Coordinates of C-alpha atoms in Angstrom, one line a residue:
Chain A
M1 CA -84.6 84.9 -164.0
N2 CA -81.2 84.2 -162.6
H3 CA -79.9 82.5 -165.8
I4 CA -80.7 85.4 -168.0
V5 CA -77.1 86.5 -168.6
F6 CA -76.2 83.0 -169.5
E7 CA -79.1 82.7 -171.9
V8 CA -78.3 85.9 -173.7
G9 CA -74.7 84.8 -173.8
L10 CA -75.8 81.6 -175.4
A11 CA -77.8 83.5 -178.0
I12 CA -74.8 85.8 -178.8
A13 CA -72.6 82.8 -179.1
L14 CA -75.0 81.1 -181.6
V15 CA -75.1 84.3 -183.6
A16 CA -71.3 84.5 -183.6
L17 CA -70.9 80.9 -184.6
S18 CA -73.3 81.2 -187.4
G19 CA -71.5 84.3 -188.6
L20 CA -68.1 82.5 -188.5
L21 CA -69.6 79.6 -190.4
A22 CA -71.0 82.0 -193.1
E23 CA -67.6 83.7 -193.4
K24 CA -66.0 80.3 -193.8
F25 CA -68.3 79.3 -196.7
R26 CA -68.0 82.9 -198.1
F27 CA -71.7 83.5 -197.8
S28 CA -73.6 86.6 -196.7
V29 CA -74.0 86.4 -192.9
I30 CA -77.6 87.7 -192.8
P31 CA -79.4 84.4 -193.8
F32 CA -77.2 82.5 -191.3
Y33 CA -78.3 84.7 -188.4
I34 CA -81.9 84.2 -189.4
L35 CA -81.5 80.4 -189.8
V36 CA -79.9 80.0 -186.4
G37 CA -82.7 82.0 -184.8
M38 CA -85.2 79.7 -186.5
A39 CA -83.4 76.6 -185.4
V40 CA -83.8 77.5 -181.8
G41 CA -86.8 79.1 -180.0
P42 CA -89.9 77.8 -178.2
H43 CA -90.0 74.5 -180.2
A44 CA -86.4 73.7 -179.5
F45 CA -85.0 71.5 -176.7
Q46 CA -83.1 72.0 -173.4
I47 CA -79.9 70.2 -172.5
W48 CA -79.0 70.6 -168.9
H49 CA -78.1 74.3 -168.5
L50 CA -78.3 75.0 -172.2
D51 CA -81.8 76.2 -172.8
F52 CA -82.2 76.7 -176.5
R53 CA -85.8 77.8 -176.1
F54 CA -84.8 81.2 -174.9
I55 CA -88.0 81.6 -173.0
E56 CA -86.7 83.7 -170.1
S57 CA -84.7 86.0 -172.3
A58 CA -87.0 86.1 -175.4
A59 CA -88.3 89.5 -174.4
L60 CA -84.9 90.9 -173.8
I61 CA -83.5 89.5 -177.1
E62 CA -86.5 91.0 -178.9
F63 CA -85.7 94.3 -177.4
M64 CA -82.1 94.1 -178.4
G65 CA -83.4 93.4 -182.0
R66 CA -85.5 96.5 -181.8
I67 CA -82.5 98.5 -180.8
G68 CA -80.8 97.0 -183.8
V69 CA -83.4 98.5 -186.1
L70 CA -83.0 101.9 -184.5
F71 CA -79.2 101.8 -185.0
L72 CA -79.6 100.6 -188.6
L73 CA -81.9 103.4 -189.5
F74 CA -80.1 106.0 -187.5
Y75 CA -77.0 105.2 -189.4
L76 CA -78.9 105.3 -192.7
G77 CA -80.0 108.8 -191.8
L78 CA -76.5 109.9 -190.9
E79 CA -75.0 108.6 -194.2
F80 CA -77.7 110.1 -196.3
S81 CA -77.5 113.7 -197.4
V82 CA -79.8 115.6 -199.6
G83 CA -76.8 117.2 -201.2
R84 CA -75.6 113.8 -202.3
L85 CA -78.9 113.0 -203.9
V86 CA -79.0 116.3 -205.7
K87 CA -75.4 115.7 -206.9
A88 CA -76.3 112.1 -207.9
G89 CA -77.1 113.2 -211.4
K90 CA -79.9 112.7 -213.9
S91 CA -79.1 109.2 -214.9
I92 CA -79.3 107.9 -211.4
V93 CA -82.6 109.7 -210.7
T94 CA -83.9 108.1 -213.9
G95 CA -82.6 104.7 -213.0
G96 CA -84.0 104.9 -209.5
T97 CA -87.4 106.0 -210.7
I98 CA -87.5 103.1 -213.2
Y99 CA -86.5 100.6 -210.5
I100 CA -89.1 101.8 -208.0
L101 CA -91.9 102.1 -210.6
I102 CA -91.4 98.6 -212.0
N103 CA -90.7 96.7 -208.7
F104 CA -93.3 98.5 -206.6
S105 CA -96.0 98.0 -209.1
L106 CA -95.0 94.3 -209.4
G107 CA -95.1 94.0 -205.6
L108 CA -98.6 95.4 -205.6
V109 CA -99.8 93.1 -208.4
L110 CA -98.2 90.2 -206.6
G111 CA -100.0 91.0 -203.2
W112 CA -103.2 91.4 -205.1
G113 CA -102.8 88.2 -207.1
L114 CA -102.2 86.3 -203.9
G115 CA -105.6 87.5 -202.6
F116 CA -104.4 89.6 -199.7
P117 CA -106.4 92.5 -198.2
L118 CA -105.3 96.0 -198.9
E119 CA -103.0 96.6 -195.9
E120 CA -101.3 93.3 -196.5
I121 CA -100.8 94.1 -200.2
L122 CA -99.0 97.3 -199.2
V123 CA -96.8 95.4 -196.8
V124 CA -96.0 92.7 -199.4
A125 CA -95.1 95.4 -201.9
G126 CA -92.8 97.0 -199.3
I127 CA -91.1 93.7 -198.5
T128 CA -90.4 92.9 -202.2
T129 CA -89.4 96.4 -203.4
I130 CA -86.5 97.3 -201.1
S131 CA -83.0 95.8 -201.5
S132 CA -80.6 95.2 -198.7
S133 CA -78.0 98.0 -198.6
A134 CA -75.9 96.0 -196.3
I135 CA -75.6 92.9 -198.5
V136 CA -75.2 94.9 -201.7
A137 CA -72.4 97.1 -200.4
K138 CA -70.6 94.2 -198.9
V139 CA -70.9 92.1 -202.1
L140 CA -69.6 94.9 -204.2
V141 CA -66.5 95.3 -202.0
D142 CA -65.9 91.6 -201.6
L143 CA -66.1 90.9 -205.4
K144 CA -63.9 93.8 -206.1
R145 CA -66.5 95.5 -208.2
T146 CA -66.3 99.0 -206.6
A147 CA -64.5 100.4 -209.7
N148 CA -66.9 99.0 -212.2
P149 CA -69.0 101.5 -214.3
E150 CA -72.3 100.2 -213.1
T151 CA -71.5 100.5 -209.4
E152 CA -72.4 104.2 -209.3
M153 CA -75.8 103.3 -210.7
I154 CA -76.3 100.5 -208.3
L155 CA -75.4 102.6 -205.3
G156 CA -77.6 105.4 -206.7
I157 CA -80.6 103.1 -206.9
I158 CA -79.9 101.9 -203.4
M159 CA -79.9 105.5 -202.2
F160 CA -83.1 106.1 -204.0
E161 CA -84.7 103.1 -202.4
D162 CA -83.7 104.4 -199.0
V163 CA -85.7 107.6 -199.7
F164 CA -88.6 105.5 -200.9
L165 CA -88.3 103.3 -197.8
A166 CA -88.4 106.3 -195.4
V167 CA -91.5 107.8 -197.1
Y168 CA -93.2 104.5 -197.5
I169 CA -92.7 103.3 -193.9
S170 CA -94.0 106.7 -192.7
I171 CA -97.2 106.3 -194.7
L172 CA -97.6 102.7 -193.9
S173 CA -97.0 103.0 -190.2
G174 CA -99.7 105.7 -190.1
L175 CA -102.1 103.3 -191.9
V176 CA -101.2 100.1 -190.1
L177 CA -100.4 101.2 -186.6
S178 CA -103.2 103.8 -186.2
G179 CA -105.6 101.2 -185.0
S180 CA -108.6 103.2 -186.1
S181 CA -110.8 101.5 -188.6
S182 CA -112.6 104.5 -190.0
L183 CA -111.1 106.3 -193.0
G184 CA -111.3 109.6 -191.2
G185 CA -109.3 108.2 -188.2
V186 CA -106.6 106.8 -190.5
L187 CA -106.3 110.0 -192.4
L188 CA -106.1 112.0 -189.1
S189 CA -103.3 109.8 -187.7
A190 CA -101.5 109.9 -191.1
L191 CA -101.7 113.7 -191.0
I192 CA -100.4 113.9 -187.4
A193 CA -97.5 111.7 -188.4
L194 CA -96.7 113.8 -191.4
V195 CA -96.8 117.1 -189.5
Y196 CA -94.7 115.6 -186.7
M197 CA -92.1 114.3 -189.2
L198 CA -91.9 117.5 -191.1
G199 CA -91.8 119.5 -187.9
L200 CA -89.0 117.4 -186.5
L201 CA -86.9 117.9 -189.7
I202 CA -87.6 121.7 -189.8
V203 CA -87.0 122.3 -186.1
G204 CA -84.0 120.0 -186.3
R205 CA -82.4 122.0 -189.1
K206 CA -83.0 125.2 -187.1
L207 CA -81.3 123.6 -184.1
V208 CA -78.1 122.6 -186.0
P209 CA -76.0 125.5 -184.8
L210 CA -77.2 124.9 -181.2
L211 CA -76.5 121.1 -181.6
N212 CA -73.0 121.9 -182.9
K213 CA -72.3 123.8 -179.7
A214 CA -74.1 121.3 -177.4
L215 CA -72.3 118.3 -178.9
N216 CA -68.9 119.9 -178.5
I217 CA -68.1 117.4 -175.7
R218 CA -64.5 116.3 -175.1
S219 CA -65.4 113.2 -173.1
G220 CA -66.3 110.2 -175.3
E221 CA -68.5 108.8 -172.6
L222 CA -70.7 111.9 -172.2
F223 CA -70.8 112.3 -176.0
A224 CA -72.2 108.8 -176.4
L225 CA -74.7 109.3 -173.6
V226 CA -76.0 112.5 -175.2
I227 CA -76.3 110.9 -178.6
F228 CA -78.1 107.8 -177.3
A229 CA -80.4 110.0 -175.2
I230 CA -81.5 112.0 -178.2
L231 CA -81.9 108.9 -180.4
F232 CA -83.9 106.8 -177.9
L233 CA -86.1 109.7 -176.7
V234 CA -87.1 110.8 -180.2
A235 CA -87.6 107.2 -181.5
G236 CA -89.5 106.3 -178.4
F237 CA -91.7 109.4 -178.5
S238 CA -92.4 108.8 -182.2
E239 CA -93.8 105.4 -181.4
T240 CA -96.3 106.9 -178.9
I241 CA -97.9 108.9 -181.7
H242 CA -98.1 106.0 -184.2
V243 CA -95.0 107.0 -186.2
A244 CA -92.8 103.9 -186.4
E245 CA -89.8 104.2 -184.1
A246 CA -87.5 103.3 -187.0
I247 CA -88.6 106.5 -188.7
G248 CA -87.9 108.5 -185.6
A249 CA -84.4 107.1 -185.6
L250 CA -84.0 107.9 -189.3
L251 CA -85.1 111.5 -188.7
V252 CA -82.6 111.9 -185.8
G253 CA -79.9 110.6 -188.2
L254 CA -80.9 113.0 -190.9
V255 CA -80.8 116.0 -188.5
L256 CA -77.5 115.0 -186.9
A257 CA -76.0 114.5 -190.3
E258 CA -76.1 118.2 -190.8
T259 CA -73.9 118.9 -187.7
E260 CA -70.1 119.1 -187.6
H261 CA -70.0 116.0 -185.4
V262 CA -71.3 113.6 -188.0
K263 CA -68.0 111.7 -188.5
R264 CA -67.6 111.2 -184.7
I265 CA -71.2 110.0 -184.4
E266 CA -70.7 107.5 -187.2
K267 CA -67.6 106.1 -185.5
L268 CA -69.5 105.8 -182.3
I269 CA -72.5 104.1 -183.8
I270 CA -70.9 101.5 -186.2
P271 CA -70.0 98.9 -183.5
F272 CA -73.5 99.2 -181.9
R273 CA -75.1 99.0 -185.3
D274 CA -73.2 95.8 -186.2
F275 CA -73.8 94.1 -182.8
F276 CA -77.4 94.9 -182.4
G277 CA -78.1 94.5 -186.1
A278 CA -76.9 90.9 -185.9
I279 CA -79.1 90.3 -182.9
F280 CA -82.0 91.8 -184.9
F281 CA -81.7 89.1 -187.6
F282 CA -81.4 86.4 -184.9
S283 CA -84.5 87.7 -183.0
F284 CA -86.5 87.8 -186.3
G285 CA -85.5 84.1 -186.8
L286 CA -86.6 83.4 -183.2
T287 CA -90.2 84.6 -184.0
I288 CA -90.5 82.2 -186.9
D289 CA -91.6 78.7 -186.2
P290 CA -90.1 76.5 -188.9
R291 CA -93.3 74.4 -189.0
T292 CA -95.2 77.4 -190.4
L293 CA -92.8 77.7 -193.3
G294 CA -94.5 75.0 -195.5
G295 CA -97.7 75.3 -197.4
N296 CA -98.8 78.7 -198.6
A297 CA -96.0 80.7 -197.1
L298 CA -93.5 78.7 -199.2
W299 CA -95.4 79.0 -202.4
Y300 CA -96.1 82.7 -201.9
S301 CA -92.5 83.4 -201.2
L302 CA -91.3 81.4 -204.3
A303 CA -93.7 83.4 -206.4
A304 CA -92.4 86.6 -204.9
V305 CA -88.8 85.5 -205.6
V306 CA -89.5 84.9 -209.3
V307 CA -91.3 88.2 -209.6
T308 CA -88.4 90.0 -207.9
L309 CA -85.8 88.4 -210.1
L310 CA -87.6 89.4 -213.2
G311 CA -88.5 92.9 -212.0
N312 CA -84.9 93.6 -210.8
F313 CA -83.3 92.3 -214.0
I314 CA -85.6 94.2 -216.3
A315 CA -85.3 97.4 -214.2
G316 CA -81.5 97.0 -214.2
I317 CA -81.3 96.6 -218.0
L318 CA -83.5 99.7 -218.6
A319 CA -81.7 101.8 -215.9
G320 CA -78.3 100.9 -217.4
R321 CA -79.4 101.6 -220.9
S322 CA -80.7 105.0 -219.8
A323 CA -77.3 105.8 -218.4
G324 CA -75.5 104.6 -221.5
L325 CA -73.9 101.6 -219.9
S326 CA -73.1 98.5 -221.9
P327 CA -75.6 95.6 -221.7
R328 CA -73.3 93.5 -219.6
A329 CA -72.8 96.3 -217.0
S330 CA -76.6 96.8 -217.1
S331 CA -77.3 93.2 -216.4
N332 CA -75.0 93.4 -213.4
I333 CA -77.2 96.1 -211.9
G334 CA -80.3 93.9 -211.6
L335 CA -78.3 90.8 -210.5
T336 CA -76.7 92.9 -207.7
I337 CA -79.6 94.7 -206.3
V338 CA -81.7 91.6 -206.1
S339 CA -80.4 90.8 -202.5
R340 CA -83.0 91.3 -199.8
G341 CA -82.5 91.7 -196.1
E342 CA -83.0 94.1 -193.2
F343 CA -85.6 96.4 -194.8
S344 CA -87.9 93.6 -195.9
I345 CA -87.8 92.3 -192.3
I346 CA -88.6 95.7 -190.9
M347 CA -91.6 95.9 -193.2
A348 CA -92.8 92.4 -192.1
N349 CA -92.4 93.4 -188.5
L350 CA -94.4 96.5 -189.2
G351 CA -97.2 94.2 -190.4
K352 CA -96.9 92.1 -187.3
A353 CA -97.0 95.2 -185.0
G354 CA -100.2 96.3 -186.8
G355 CA -101.8 92.9 -186.2
L356 CA -102.0 92.0 -189.9
L357 CA -102.2 88.4 -191.2
A358 CA -99.8 86.1 -189.5
I359 CA -98.6 84.5 -192.8
L360 CA -96.6 87.7 -193.6
Q361 CA -93.9 86.7 -191.1
P362 CA -93.0 83.2 -192.5
F363 CA -93.5 84.6 -196.0
A364 CA -91.0 87.4 -195.4
A365 CA -88.6 84.9 -193.7
M366 CA -88.5 82.5 -196.6
Y367 CA -88.3 85.3 -199.1
V368 CA -85.4 87.0 -197.4
L369 CA -83.6 83.7 -196.8
I370 CA -83.8 82.8 -200.4
L371 CA -82.8 86.2 -201.8
A372 CA -80.1 86.9 -199.2
I373 CA -78.4 83.6 -200.3
L374 CA -79.3 83.7 -204.0
G375 CA -78.7 87.4 -204.5
P376 CA -74.9 87.4 -203.7
L377 CA -74.6 84.2 -205.8
L378 CA -76.2 85.8 -208.8
T379 CA -73.9 88.8 -208.4
K380 CA -70.9 86.5 -208.3
E381 CA -72.0 84.5 -211.4
S382 CA -73.2 87.5 -213.3
K383 CA -70.8 87.0 -216.1
W384 CA -72.0 83.5 -216.8
I385 CA -75.6 84.4 -216.4
Y386 CA -75.2 87.3 -218.8
R387 CA -73.6 85.1 -221.4
T388 CA -76.4 82.5 -221.2
L389 CA -79.1 85.1 -221.4
D390 CA -77.3 86.8 -224.2
K391 CA -77.6 83.7 -226.3
V392 CA -81.3 83.9 -226.0
F393 CA -82.0 87.7 -226.1
K394 CA -79.0 88.9 -228.1
F395 CA -78.4 92.0 -225.9
E396 CA -74.9 92.4 -227.3
S397 CA -75.7 92.4 -231.0
R398 CA -78.6 94.7 -230.5
H399 CA -76.5 97.0 -228.5
V400 CA -73.9 97.1 -231.3
K401 CA -76.7 97.7 -233.8
R402 CA -78.1 100.6 -231.7
K403 CA -74.7 102.2 -231.5
A404 CA -74.3 101.8 -235.3
Q405 CA -77.7 103.4 -235.9
K406 CA -76.8 106.3 -233.6
R407 CA -73.6 106.8 -235.7
T408 CA -75.1 106.6 -239.2
P409 CA -77.0 109.9 -239.2
A410 CA -73.9 111.6 -237.9
S411 CA -71.7 110.1 -240.6
E412 CA -74.2 111.0 -243.3
E413 CA -73.9 114.6 -242.4
Q414 CA -70.1 114.6 -242.9
Chain B
M1 CA -55.9 115.3 -218.1
N2 CA -59.1 113.3 -218.2
F3 CA -60.0 113.0 -214.6
R4 CA -63.2 112.2 -212.8
E5 CA -64.2 111.6 -209.2
C6 CA -67.5 110.6 -207.6
D7 CA -68.9 109.4 -204.3
L8 CA -69.8 105.8 -203.7
P9 CA -72.2 106.1 -200.8
G10 CA -71.5 103.6 -198.0
I11 CA -68.2 102.5 -199.6
G12 CA -66.0 105.5 -200.2
R13 CA -64.8 107.7 -203.1
K14 CA -63.8 106.8 -206.6
F15 CA -61.3 108.5 -208.8
V16 CA -60.9 107.6 -212.5
L17 CA -58.0 108.7 -214.6
E18 CA -57.7 108.1 -218.4
T19 CA -54.0 108.6 -218.9
R20 CA -52.4 110.3 -221.9
S21 CA -50.8 107.0 -222.6
G22 CA -54.3 105.4 -223.1
D23 CA -54.6 103.5 -219.9
K24 CA -57.6 103.7 -217.6
L25 CA -56.9 103.7 -213.9
A26 CA -59.5 103.7 -211.1
I27 CA -58.6 104.4 -207.5
I28 CA -61.1 103.7 -204.7
V29 CA -60.5 105.2 -201.3
H30 CA -62.6 103.2 -198.9
D31 CA -64.1 104.7 -195.8
D32 CA -62.1 102.2 -193.7
G33 CA -58.8 103.6 -195.0
R34 CA -58.0 100.9 -197.6
R35 CA -57.2 102.0 -201.1
E36 CA -57.8 99.9 -204.2
L37 CA -56.2 100.5 -207.6
Y38 CA -57.8 99.0 -210.7
H39 CA -56.4 98.9 -214.1
F40 CA -58.8 98.4 -217.1
E41 CA -58.6 96.7 -220.5
Y42 CA -57.7 98.9 -223.4
D43 CA -60.5 97.8 -225.6
D44 CA -63.1 97.0 -223.0
P45 CA -63.3 99.8 -220.4
D46 CA -65.7 97.8 -218.3
Q47 CA -63.4 94.9 -217.5
S48 CA -60.6 95.4 -214.9
I49 CA -57.5 93.4 -215.7
S50 CA -55.7 93.7 -212.4
M51 CA -56.1 95.3 -209.1
V52 CA -54.0 96.1 -206.0
T53 CA -55.3 96.6 -202.4
L54 CA -53.2 98.8 -200.1
D55 CA -53.7 99.6 -196.5
D56 CA -53.4 103.2 -195.3
E57 CA -49.7 103.1 -194.5
E58 CA -48.7 101.4 -197.8
A59 CA -50.9 103.8 -199.7
R60 CA -49.0 106.8 -198.2
Y61 CA -45.7 105.3 -198.9
I62 CA -46.6 104.5 -202.6
S63 CA -48.0 108.0 -203.0
A64 CA -44.8 109.5 -201.9
I65 CA -42.9 107.4 -204.4
I66 CA -45.3 108.3 -207.2
G67 CA -45.1 111.9 -206.2
G68 CA -41.3 111.8 -206.5
V69 CA -40.7 112.6 -202.9
T70 CA -38.5 109.8 -201.8
Y71 CA -37.0 109.1 -205.2
K72 CA -36.4 111.8 -207.7
P73 CA -36.9 110.9 -211.3
R74 CA -33.9 111.9 -213.5
S75 CA -35.6 114.8 -215.1
L76 CA -36.3 116.5 -211.8
E77 CA -32.8 116.1 -210.4
S78 CA -31.6 119.3 -212.0
I79 CA -34.1 121.2 -209.9
E80 CA -32.3 121.4 -206.7
V81 CA -34.9 121.5 -203.9
A82 CA -33.2 122.2 -200.6
L83 CA -35.8 120.3 -198.7
D84 CA -33.4 118.5 -196.4
D85 CA -34.0 120.3 -193.1
L86 CA -36.9 122.5 -194.2
I87 CA -40.2 121.3 -192.9
I88 CA -43.6 122.6 -194.0
E89 CA -46.2 122.1 -191.3
W90 CA -49.9 122.6 -191.1
Y91 CA -51.3 124.0 -187.9
R92 CA -55.0 124.2 -186.9
L93 CA -55.7 126.9 -184.3
E94 CA -57.7 125.3 -181.5
P95 CA -60.1 127.6 -179.6
G96 CA -57.9 127.7 -176.5
F97 CA -54.8 129.1 -178.2
S98 CA -53.6 132.5 -177.0
C99 CA -52.5 133.7 -180.5
V100 CA -56.1 133.8 -181.8
G101 CA -57.1 137.4 -182.6
R102 CA -53.5 138.8 -182.5
T103 CA -51.7 140.0 -185.6
I104 CA -48.7 138.2 -187.0
G105 CA -46.7 141.4 -186.3
E106 CA -47.8 141.6 -182.6
L107 CA -46.7 138.0 -182.1
D108 CA -43.4 138.9 -183.8
I109 CA -43.3 135.4 -185.3
R110 CA -40.4 135.7 -187.7
A111 CA -38.0 137.2 -185.2
R112 CA -39.0 135.0 -182.2
S113 CA -39.2 131.6 -184.0
G114 CA -37.7 131.9 -187.4
V115 CA -40.5 130.3 -189.3
T116 CA -42.1 131.8 -192.4
I117 CA -45.8 131.8 -192.6
I118 CA -46.7 130.7 -196.1
A119 CA -50.4 130.9 -195.9
V120 CA -53.4 131.3 -193.6
I121 CA -56.6 129.6 -194.6
E122 CA -59.7 130.7 -192.7
K123 CA -62.5 128.4 -191.8
N124 CA -64.7 129.7 -194.6
H125 CA -61.8 128.8 -197.0
T126 CA -60.6 132.5 -197.5
K127 CA -57.0 132.2 -198.3
H128 CA -54.2 134.7 -197.3
I129 CA -51.2 133.7 -199.3
S130 CA -47.9 134.9 -197.7
P131 CA -49.7 137.3 -195.3
G132 CA -48.3 140.5 -194.0
P133 CA -47.6 141.4 -190.3
D134 CA -51.0 143.1 -189.9
L135 CA -53.1 139.9 -190.5
R136 CA -55.1 139.0 -187.4
L137 CA -55.1 135.2 -186.8
P138 CA -58.8 134.2 -187.0
P139 CA -60.1 131.3 -184.8
D140 CA -60.1 127.8 -186.3
C141 CA -57.9 128.8 -189.2
I142 CA -55.2 126.6 -190.6
I143 CA -51.6 128.1 -190.8
I144 CA -49.0 126.7 -193.2
A145 CA -45.5 127.6 -192.1
A146 CA -42.0 126.6 -193.3
G147 CA -39.0 126.3 -191.1
E148 CA -36.6 124.0 -189.4
R149 CA -37.5 121.5 -186.7
E150 CA -36.3 123.7 -183.8
Q151 CA -38.1 126.8 -185.3
H152 CA -41.3 124.9 -185.5
K153 CA -41.0 124.0 -181.8
Q154 CA -40.7 127.7 -181.0
F155 CA -43.6 128.6 -183.3
R156 CA -45.9 126.0 -181.7
H157 CA -45.1 127.6 -178.3
I158 CA -46.0 131.1 -179.6
L159 CA -49.3 129.8 -181.0
R160 CA -50.3 128.2 -177.8
N161 CA -49.1 130.9 -175.3
G162 CA -49.1 134.1 -177.4
C163 CA -46.2 136.5 -176.4
G164 CA -45.6 134.4 -173.3

């Protein structure tokens, strides 16, 4: 146990190196973190002091990854506000609904088509439905697309997906983690979870004035301690009653978002989120044995990638059309939100925690790796892709025709 | 003026202006303090032709230039603004200040410091434009005052320590 600091240091160094490598090649960092985690692990080798098997520190790294999930979701809760969703406007609600309907149904059909049992189907649908907010936001900023007309719609859909994610993980963790096999037992634990979550939100809202006073702490150190205490206590307690700890963290974020201190909390959390988030991807990679990636897992994930590409593109075109965007802007929507990352892995981990089929992990790993690399590339090349597809589908000419048709009745009236 | 603004969750805020001269300009204020200016095609409002990225300091300087603060466009030169020594300051009353709950008259602000209080904005956004001597300074309000540098120094002292 005496080399544990050195081992963890080695792990962090690997993560840092892979991140630097990704930056150099102008790739998204997430797949690199996962790949480097997969490259080392129990099957790896040991050179003198450098133990790439991470056996002693595996438990600790896994724990750090778990903390990473807490910070990711806590931050999501802080950023999210109901007011924002209400303000988002009708077109975004329509777009988000279209996206979730199409892609979630496709995910269910895919899971069913691959012959999975019910719980696994639900997990697969979760894995394939939810985009990676981290990758999408970063790609938009990097490619200088923040001012584009479709960006509002893209971010709106992402926000919508976050809501869906919260609700869905809650339901699913009630189902998968309850451990009871009878329908009554499952329903009971789902009910307990629901009452607990609603209770936490309602009580939390009532406590906001009190929290405002309590968090009025000058010292940065004490402020951090208090926030972390609240976060870990609630998340940890949630887990004891079969509500995923991630959801506990999200709820804490939602409640604290209503306080006056939200900006200060965000500032405090971001570095922790970034650091432990990176470790989270690495530790996910550690749990994947590259030798399990062949065979079925590979074919399943390729099938899922094809389904996701189609579903996202079609949903993007429809969502864009409903908001009155041009066909090119609409095709950008689908090509941007196709990136997958942290949330798909959280879903897969939920399946693992519930003791579902082992194939879910390598399946999710391959799926996320492919789409975390392919997604940003598709976004970057969206212009060329659109031109190519336009030759086949004639989006542009049909769009012009539709516009003309809309105008003709008006002109006849004049 | 055709002006629109909206939130970009996780990125920042977007402002779009379609100018009277027919240009479309989009300004993104990033959460990390960067600003980006995008200029769009005339006939294809989806395509940006050019963009500029500014850091916080540059953006402030540019905004001053555009606002005509550091360089006065010819048409404004006739309006003589004696802003040389006059400084307008915003003060937020912290909970520990002695002046909270006293009236402007009690504190005898004009006589003791020389600044003029232009406005007091309460926390709930109630505005008192050029308030009289009988206004009580509410906690956590923002005071906007005009005066010279020395006078502001005096005024800060009064805010912190009341009548001393």
